[in-house]
């Protein structure tokens, strides 16, 4: 009997709770029906369609600078976080346009607000959109601005570098004319003129090589090149300069493989690298060229016994016209473009160049280039790191560096 009464009481309590819940739901519905409707932001007709194909980062802001709508590019650039415009410079321009109703544009160098730190150069155009919104358009000009700066620097540097030998040749020609009756002076000045003309010719040739690198695709228009023959030609073209300083060029190791690309450009890169080693090495020393095959790459190391390069300057030696020691470079006759050409050639062939150097212990430049059809090679050959391979890559100059 007690169990029946308990069951009836539980049922009544459940029914009462259900009725209370239903009453609460109907009450909340009546209250909600009395609240004003909040419309989504309404853009002028056609604006959304235009913005979707405009190809720029865009942000739409309301009358209190809140971000109403923004595309993914604006977030990628770090212009917007959540519903807020990040940079105060942009917010100031937006408020100015809202106040006077006149379209404004400007260019800013902004700090990226995303995880990818760095500077962002954007061209911004701000305009009223309808009666209540402001439209901000942003175009990333970072790469364009940097390219223009590099081009301007390059033109300025080329002008300066060309002016030096041309001016020297003009002065030497005048000196020869004035000293026509002095055979010794004429011989001395003509020798100097010949040296300056060679320097001018080398500079012009390097500029042509850089232009060729930037206007061609070595991979698309290349062919399979036997790398050992390229290295042999690069060494042969530097023998005369090496003999003048009493420097021997020692080649160790073997690279019986092919590289896909432009043989002339590869030879130019290696010639410039060996030329650089000879020019910065003391007389009667050795420049070592080490060859090895490893992990599907041809590896070529060029080692000198020169003054070495400090850690701060190692990243900059591949820049155009950068010289660690300007006075010394002028004495050696370098153009300041050799290592830049090396870097561009390697990049165009899918390779890389690295540098090891310490002041007083010389420098080693190492080139790595992908080998053609490495599938046919044995894995042990691709990953060789034996004592004989190491010895072939070091050469006499390397052993001298180890002794020091």
Coordinates of C-alpha atoms in Angstrom, one line a residue:
X1 CA 0.0 0.0 0.0
X2 CA 2.8 2.4 0.9
X3 CA 4.6 1.7 -2.4
X4 CA 1.5 2.6 -4.4
X5 CA 1.1 5.9 -2.4
X6 CA 4.8 6.7 -3.1
X7 CA 4.5 6.1 -6.8
X8 CA 1.4 8.3 -7.0
X9 CA 3.2 11.1 -5.1
X10 CA 6.2 10.9 -7.5
X11 CA 4.0 11.1 -10.5
X12 CA 2.2 14.2 -9.1
X13 CA 5.5 15.9 -8.4
X14 CA 6.8 15.2 -11.9
X15 CA 3.6 16.5 -13.4
X16 CA 3.8 19.7 -11.3
X17 CA 7.4 20.3 -12.4
X18 CA 6.4 19.8 -16.1
X19 CA 3.6 22.3 -15.8
X20 CA 6.0 24.9 -14.1
X21 CA 8.6 24.4 -16.9
X22 CA 6.0 24.8 -19.6
X23 CA 4.7 28.0 -18.0
X24 CA 8.3 29.4 -17.7
X25 CA 8.9 28.6 -21.4
X26 CA 5.7 30.4 -22.5
X27 CA 6.6 33.4 -20.3
X28 CA 10.1 33.7 -21.8
X29 CA 8.6 33.5 -25.3
X30 CA 6.2 36.3 -24.6
X31 CA 9.1 38.4 -23.2
X32 CA 11.3 37.6 -26.2
X33 CA 8.6 38.7 -28.6
X34 CA 8.7 42.1 -27.0
X35 CA 12.4 42.6 -27.7
X36 CA 13.5 44.7 -30.8
X37 CA 14.9 42.8 -33.8
X38 CA 18.7 43.4 -34.5
X39 CA 19.4 43.3 -38.2
X40 CA 22.7 42.1 -39.7
X41 CA 24.8 44.9 -41.2
X42 CA 23.3 45.8 -44.6
X43 CA 25.9 46.8 -47.3
X44 CA 25.0 48.9 -50.3
X45 CA 23.6 46.8 -53.2
X46 CA 26.4 45.1 -55.1
X47 CA 29.2 46.0 -52.6
X48 CA 29.5 42.5 -51.3
X49 CA 30.0 41.1 -54.8
X50 CA 32.6 43.7 -55.7
X51 CA 34.5 43.1 -52.5
X52 CA 34.6 39.3 -53.0
X53 CA 36.6 39.7 -56.3
X54 CA 38.6 42.8 -55.5
X55 CA 41.8 40.9 -54.7
X56 CA 42.8 43.0 -51.7
X57 CA 42.5 42.9 -48.0
X58 CA 39.4 44.7 -47.0
X59 CA 37.8 45.8 -43.7
X60 CA 34.3 47.3 -43.1
X61 CA 33.9 49.4 -40.0
X62 CA 30.9 50.8 -38.2
X63 CA 30.4 54.3 -36.7
X64 CA 32.4 53.3 -33.5
X65 CA 35.3 51.7 -35.4
X66 CA 34.1 48.2 -34.8
X67 CA 35.0 45.6 -37.5
X68 CA 31.7 44.6 -39.2
X69 CA 33.2 42.5 -41.9
X70 CA 36.7 41.5 -43.0
X71 CA 38.2 39.0 -45.4
X72 CA 40.9 36.4 -44.6
X73 CA 43.7 38.5 -46.1
X74 CA 43.1 41.3 -43.5
X75 CA 43.6 38.8 -40.7
X76 CA 46.6 37.2 -42.5
X77 CA 48.2 40.7 -42.7
X78 CA 47.6 41.2 -39.0
X79 CA 45.4 44.3 -39.7
X80 CA 42.4 42.9 -37.7
X81 CA 42.2 40.9 -34.5
X82 CA 38.7 39.7 -33.5
X83 CA 36.4 42.7 -34.2
X84 CA 39.1 45.4 -33.7
X85 CA 41.4 47.3 -36.1
X86 CA 44.9 46.6 -34.7
X87 CA 47.0 49.6 -35.9
X88 CA 46.3 53.0 -34.5
X89 CA 47.6 54.6 -37.7
X90 CA 44.8 53.0 -39.7
X91 CA 42.1 53.8 -37.1
X92 CA 43.2 57.5 -37.2
X93 CA 42.8 57.5 -41.0
X94 CA 39.4 55.9 -40.7
X95 CA 38.2 58.6 -38.2
X96 CA 39.4 61.3 -40.6
X97 CA 37.4 59.9 -43.5
X98 CA 34.4 59.5 -41.3
X99 CA 34.7 63.1 -40.2
X100 CA 35.1 64.8 -43.6
X101 CA 33.7 62.2 -46.0
X102 CA 36.6 62.5 -48.3
X103 CA 38.4 59.4 -49.7
X104 CA 42.0 59.2 -48.3
X105 CA 45.0 57.0 -49.1
X106 CA 48.4 56.5 -47.7
X107 CA 51.2 54.0 -47.3
X108 CA 52.4 52.6 -44.0
X109 CA 55.1 50.4 -42.6
X110 CA 53.4 48.4 -39.9
X111 CA 54.5 45.7 -37.5
X112 CA 52.8 42.4 -38.2
X113 CA 50.4 41.5 -35.4
X114 CA 50.4 37.8 -36.3
X115 CA 52.8 35.1 -35.3
X116 CA 54.9 35.7 -38.4
X117 CA 56.9 38.7 -37.0
X118 CA 58.2 41.3 -39.4
X119 CA 57.4 44.5 -41.1
X120 CA 54.5 44.9 -43.5
X121 CA 54.4 47.7 -46.0
X122 CA 50.8 48.4 -47.1
X123 CA 49.1 50.9 -49.4
X124 CA 45.8 51.8 -47.8
X125 CA 42.7 53.4 -49.3
X126 CA 39.8 54.4 -47.0
X127 CA 36.4 55.6 -48.3
X128 CA 32.8 56.0 -47.0
X129 CA 30.6 53.0 -47.8
X130 CA 26.9 53.9 -47.8
X131 CA 25.7 56.1 -45.0
X132 CA 27.0 54.3 -41.9
X133 CA 30.1 52.3 -42.8
X134 CA 33.7 52.9 -43.7
X135 CA 35.6 50.7 -46.2
X136 CA 39.4 50.2 -45.8
X137 CA 41.3 48.5 -48.6
X138 CA 44.9 47.4 -48.1
X139 CA 47.4 46.2 -50.7
X140 CA 50.6 44.5 -49.6
X141 CA 53.5 46.4 -51.1
X142 CA 56.3 44.8 -49.0
X143 CA 57.9 42.8 -51.8
X144 CA 57.4 45.5 -54.4
X145 CA 59.0 48.2 -52.2
X146 CA 61.9 46.0 -51.3
X147 CA 62.5 45.1 -54.9
X148 CA 62.5 48.8 -55.9
X149 CA 64.9 49.6 -53.1
X150 CA 67.2 46.8 -54.2
X151 CA 67.0 48.0 -57.8
X152 CA 67.8 51.6 -56.8
X153 CA 70.7 50.4 -54.7
X154 CA 72.0 48.2 -57.5
X155 CA 71.9 51.1 -60.1
X156 CA 73.6 53.4 -57.6
X157 CA 76.3 50.8 -56.9
X158 CA 76.8 49.9 -60.5
X159 CA 77.2 53.6 -61.4
X160 CA 79.8 54.0 -58.6
X161 CA 81.7 50.8 -59.6
X162 CA 81.8 51.8 -63.3
X163 CA 82.8 55.3 -62.5
X164 CA 86.0 54.2 -60.7
X165 CA 87.7 52.3 -63.6
X166 CA 86.4 54.7 -66.2
X167 CA 87.7 57.7 -64.3
X168 CA 91.1 56.0 -63.7
X169 CA 91.4 55.1 -67.4
X170 CA 90.7 58.7 -68.4
X171 CA 93.4 60.0 -66.0
X172 CA 95.9 57.4 -67.2
X173 CA 95.2 58.4 -70.8
X174 CA 96.0 62.0 -70.0
X175 CA 99.1 61.0 -68.1
X176 CA 100.3 58.9 -71.1
X177 CA 99.6 61.9 -73.4
X178 CA 101.6 64.3 -71.2
X179 CA 104.5 61.8 -70.8
X180 CA 104.7 60.8 -74.4
X181 CA 108.5 61.5 -74.4
X182 CA 109.1 59.3 -71.4
X183 CA 109.0 55.6 -72.4
X184 CA 109.2 54.4 -68.8
X185 CA 106.2 56.5 -67.7
X186 CA 104.2 55.5 -70.8
X187 CA 104.9 51.8 -70.0
X188 CA 103.9 52.2 -66.4
X189 CA 100.7 54.1 -67.2
X190 CA 99.7 51.8 -70.0
X191 CA 100.1 48.8 -67.7
X192 CA 97.8 50.5 -65.1
X193 CA 95.3 51.3 -67.9
X194 CA 95.3 47.7 -69.0
X195 CA 94.6 46.6 -65.4
X196 CA 91.7 49.0 -65.1
X197 CA 90.3 48.0 -68.5
X198 CA 90.3 44.3 -67.3
X199 CA 88.5 45.3 -64.2
X200 CA 85.9 47.2 -66.2
X201 CA 85.4 44.3 -68.5
X202 CA 85.0 41.9 -65.6
X203 CA 82.4 44.1 -64.0
X204 CA 80.4 44.4 -67.2
X205 CA 80.6 40.6 -67.6
X206 CA 79.3 40.1 -64.1
X207 CA 76.4 42.5 -64.6
X208 CA 75.5 40.6 -67.8
X209 CA 75.6 37.3 -65.9
X210 CA 73.3 38.7 -63.2
X211 CA 70.9 40.0 -65.8
X212 CA 70.9 36.6 -67.5
X213 CA 70.2 34.8 -64.2
X214 CA 67.2 37.0 -63.6
X215 CA 65.7 36.6 -67.0
X216 CA 66.1 32.8 -67.5
X217 CA 64.9 29.6 -65.9
X218 CA 67.8 27.2 -65.7
X219 CA 65.6 24.2 -64.8
X220 CA 63.0 24.6 -67.5
X221 CA 65.5 25.3 -70.3
X222 CA 68.5 23.3 -68.9
X223 CA 70.0 19.9 -69.8
X224 CA 71.9 17.2 -68.0
X225 CA 75.4 18.5 -67.3
X226 CA 78.5 16.3 -66.2
X227 CA 79.5 18.2 -63.1
X228 CA 83.2 17.0 -63.2
X229 CA 83.7 18.6 -66.6
X230 CA 82.3 21.8 -65.4
X231 CA 84.6 21.8 -62.4
X232 CA 87.6 21.0 -64.6
X233 CA 86.8 24.0 -66.9
X234 CA 86.4 26.3 -63.9
X235 CA 89.8 25.3 -62.5
X236 CA 91.5 25.7 -65.9
X237 CA 90.1 29.3 -66.3
X238 CA 91.7 30.2 -62.9
X239 CA 95.1 28.7 -63.5
X240 CA 96.7 31.8 -64.9
X241 CA 95.6 34.0 -61.9
X242 CA 96.7 31.2 -59.5
X243 CA 100.2 31.0 -61.2
X244 CA 100.7 34.7 -60.9
X245 CA 100.4 34.4 -57.1
X246 CA 102.2 31.1 -56.8
X247 CA 99.0 29.4 -55.7
X248 CA 98.3 25.7 -56.4
X249 CA 94.7 24.5 -57.0
X250 CA 94.2 21.0 -55.6
X251 CA 91.2 18.9 -56.6
X252 CA 90.3 15.9 -54.4
X253 CA 87.4 13.4 -54.6
X254 CA 85.2 12.2 -57.4
X255 CA 81.8 13.3 -58.7
X256 CA 80.8 11.1 -61.7
X257 CA 77.2 12.4 -61.7
X258 CA 75.0 14.8 -63.8
X259 CA 73.3 18.0 -62.7
X260 CA 70.2 19.3 -64.6
X261 CA 70.6 22.9 -65.5
X262 CA 72.8 25.4 -67.4
X263 CA 76.4 24.3 -67.8
X264 CA 77.7 27.7 -68.5
X265 CA 76.0 29.2 -65.4
X266 CA 77.3 26.4 -63.2
X267 CA 80.8 26.9 -64.6
X268 CA 80.6 30.6 -64.0
X269 CA 79.5 30.1 -60.4
X270 CA 82.4 27.7 -59.7
X271 CA 84.9 29.9 -61.6
X272 CA 83.8 32.9 -59.4
X273 CA 84.1 30.8 -56.2
X274 CA 87.6 29.6 -57.1
X275 CA 88.6 33.1 -58.3
X276 CA 87.5 34.6 -55.0
X277 CA 89.5 32.0 -53.1
X278 CA 92.6 32.8 -55.1
X279 CA 92.3 36.5 -54.7
X280 CA 92.0 36.4 -50.9
X281 CA 94.7 33.7 -50.4
X282 CA 98.3 34.7 -49.5
X283 CA 100.9 34.0 -52.2
X284 CA 102.4 30.5 -52.3
X285 CA 99.5 28.8 -50.6
X286 CA 96.9 26.2 -51.7
X287 CA 93.2 26.5 -52.7
X288 CA 91.5 23.2 -52.2
X289 CA 88.5 21.9 -54.2
X290 CA 86.8 18.9 -52.6
X291 CA 84.2 16.8 -54.3
X292 CA 81.8 14.3 -52.8
X293 CA 78.4 12.7 -53.4
X294 CA 76.0 12.5 -50.4
X295 CA 72.3 12.1 -49.8
X296 CA 71.4 12.6 -53.5
X297 CA 73.4 15.8 -53.7
X298 CA 76.7 16.7 -55.4
X299 CA 78.8 18.6 -52.8
X300 CA 81.6 20.9 -53.9
X301 CA 83.8 22.6 -51.3
X302 CA 86.3 25.4 -52.1
X303 CA 88.7 26.2 -49.3
X304 CA 91.2 29.0 -49.1
X305 CA 93.9 30.1 -46.5
X306 CA 92.9 33.7 -46.6
X307 CA 92.2 36.1 -43.7
X308 CA 88.8 34.6 -42.9
X309 CA 85.4 36.3 -42.4
X310 CA 83.8 37.3 -39.1
X311 CA 80.5 35.8 -38.1
X312 CA 78.7 39.2 -38.4
X313 CA 79.8 39.6 -42.0
X314 CA 79.2 36.0 -43.2
X315 CA 75.6 36.6 -44.1
X316 CA 76.4 39.8 -46.1
X317 CA 79.1 38.5 -48.3
X318 CA 76.5 37.2 -50.8
X319 CA 75.0 40.7 -51.2
X320 CA 75.8 42.6 -54.4
X321 CA 78.8 44.8 -54.2
X322 CA 79.3 44.0 -50.5
X323 CA 83.0 43.8 -49.5
X324 CA 84.4 42.8 -46.2
X325 CA 87.4 45.0 -46.9
X326 CA 86.8 47.5 -49.6
X327 CA 90.4 48.6 -49.9
X328 CA 91.7 45.0 -50.2
X329 CA 89.0 44.2 -52.7
X330 CA 90.1 47.0 -55.0
X331 CA 93.7 45.7 -54.7
X332 CA 92.7 42.2 -55.6
X333 CA 90.5 43.4 -58.6
X334 CA 87.3 41.9 -57.4
X335 CA 84.0 43.3 -58.7
X336 CA 81.9 42.6 -55.6
X337 CA 79.4 40.5 -57.7
X338 CA 81.1 37.1 -57.7
X339 CA 79.5 35.6 -54.6
X340 CA 76.1 37.1 -55.4
X341 CA 76.2 35.3 -58.8
X342 CA 77.1 32.1 -57.0
X343 CA 74.1 32.4 -54.8
X344 CA 71.7 33.1 -57.6
X345 CA 73.0 30.2 -59.8
X346 CA 72.6 27.7 -56.9
X347 CA 69.1 29.0 -56.2
X348 CA 68.1 28.7 -59.8
X349 CA 69.3 25.0 -59.8
X350 CA 67.5 24.0 -56.6
X351 CA 70.8 24.0 -54.6
X352 CA 72.3 26.0 -51.9
X353 CA 75.6 27.6 -50.8
X354 CA 76.9 27.7 -47.3
X355 CA 80.0 29.3 -45.7
X356 CA 82.3 28.2 -42.8
X357 CA 84.9 30.8 -41.8
X358 CA 86.9 32.1 -38.9
X359 CA 89.2 35.1 -38.8
X360 CA 92.8 33.9 -39.3
X361 CA 91.7 30.4 -40.4
X362 CA 90.5 30.8 -43.9
X363 CA 87.1 30.1 -45.5
X364 CA 85.3 27.2 -47.0
X365 CA 82.4 27.7 -49.3
X366 CA 80.3 24.6 -49.9
X367 CA 77.9 24.1 -52.8
X368 CA 75.1 21.4 -52.8
X369 CA 73.3 20.6 -56.0
X370 CA 70.6 17.9 -56.6
X371 CA 71.9 14.9 -58.7
X372 CA 70.0 13.8 -61.8
X373 CA 68.3 10.3 -61.6
X374 CA 69.7 9.3 -58.2
X375 CA 67.3 6.3 -58.0
X376 CA 69.8 4.2 -59.9
X377 CA 72.5 4.8 -57.3
X378 CA 73.1 2.5 -54.3
X379 CA 71.9 3.9 -51.0
X380 CA 75.4 3.3 -49.6
X381 CA 76.9 5.5 -52.3
X382 CA 74.4 8.4 -51.6
X383 CA 75.2 8.4 -47.9
X384 CA 78.9 7.7 -48.0
X385 CA 80.9 9.3 -45.2
X386 CA 84.0 7.3 -45.1
X387 CA 87.5 8.4 -44.2
X388 CA 88.6 8.4 -47.8
X389 CA 85.6 10.6 -48.8
X390 CA 86.3 13.0 -46.0
X391 CA 90.0 13.2 -47.0
X392 CA 89.0 14.0 -50.6
X393 CA 86.8 16.8 -49.5
X394 CA 89.3 18.5 -47.4
X395 CA 92.4 18.9 -49.6
X396 CA 95.7 20.3 -48.6
X397 CA 94.2 23.6 -47.5
X398 CA 91.7 21.9 -45.3
X399 CA 94.5 19.9 -43.6
X400 CA 96.3 23.1 -43.0
X401 CA 93.2 24.6 -41.4
X402 CA 92.9 21.5 -39.2
X403 CA 96.5 21.9 -38.1
X404 CA 95.9 25.5 -37.1

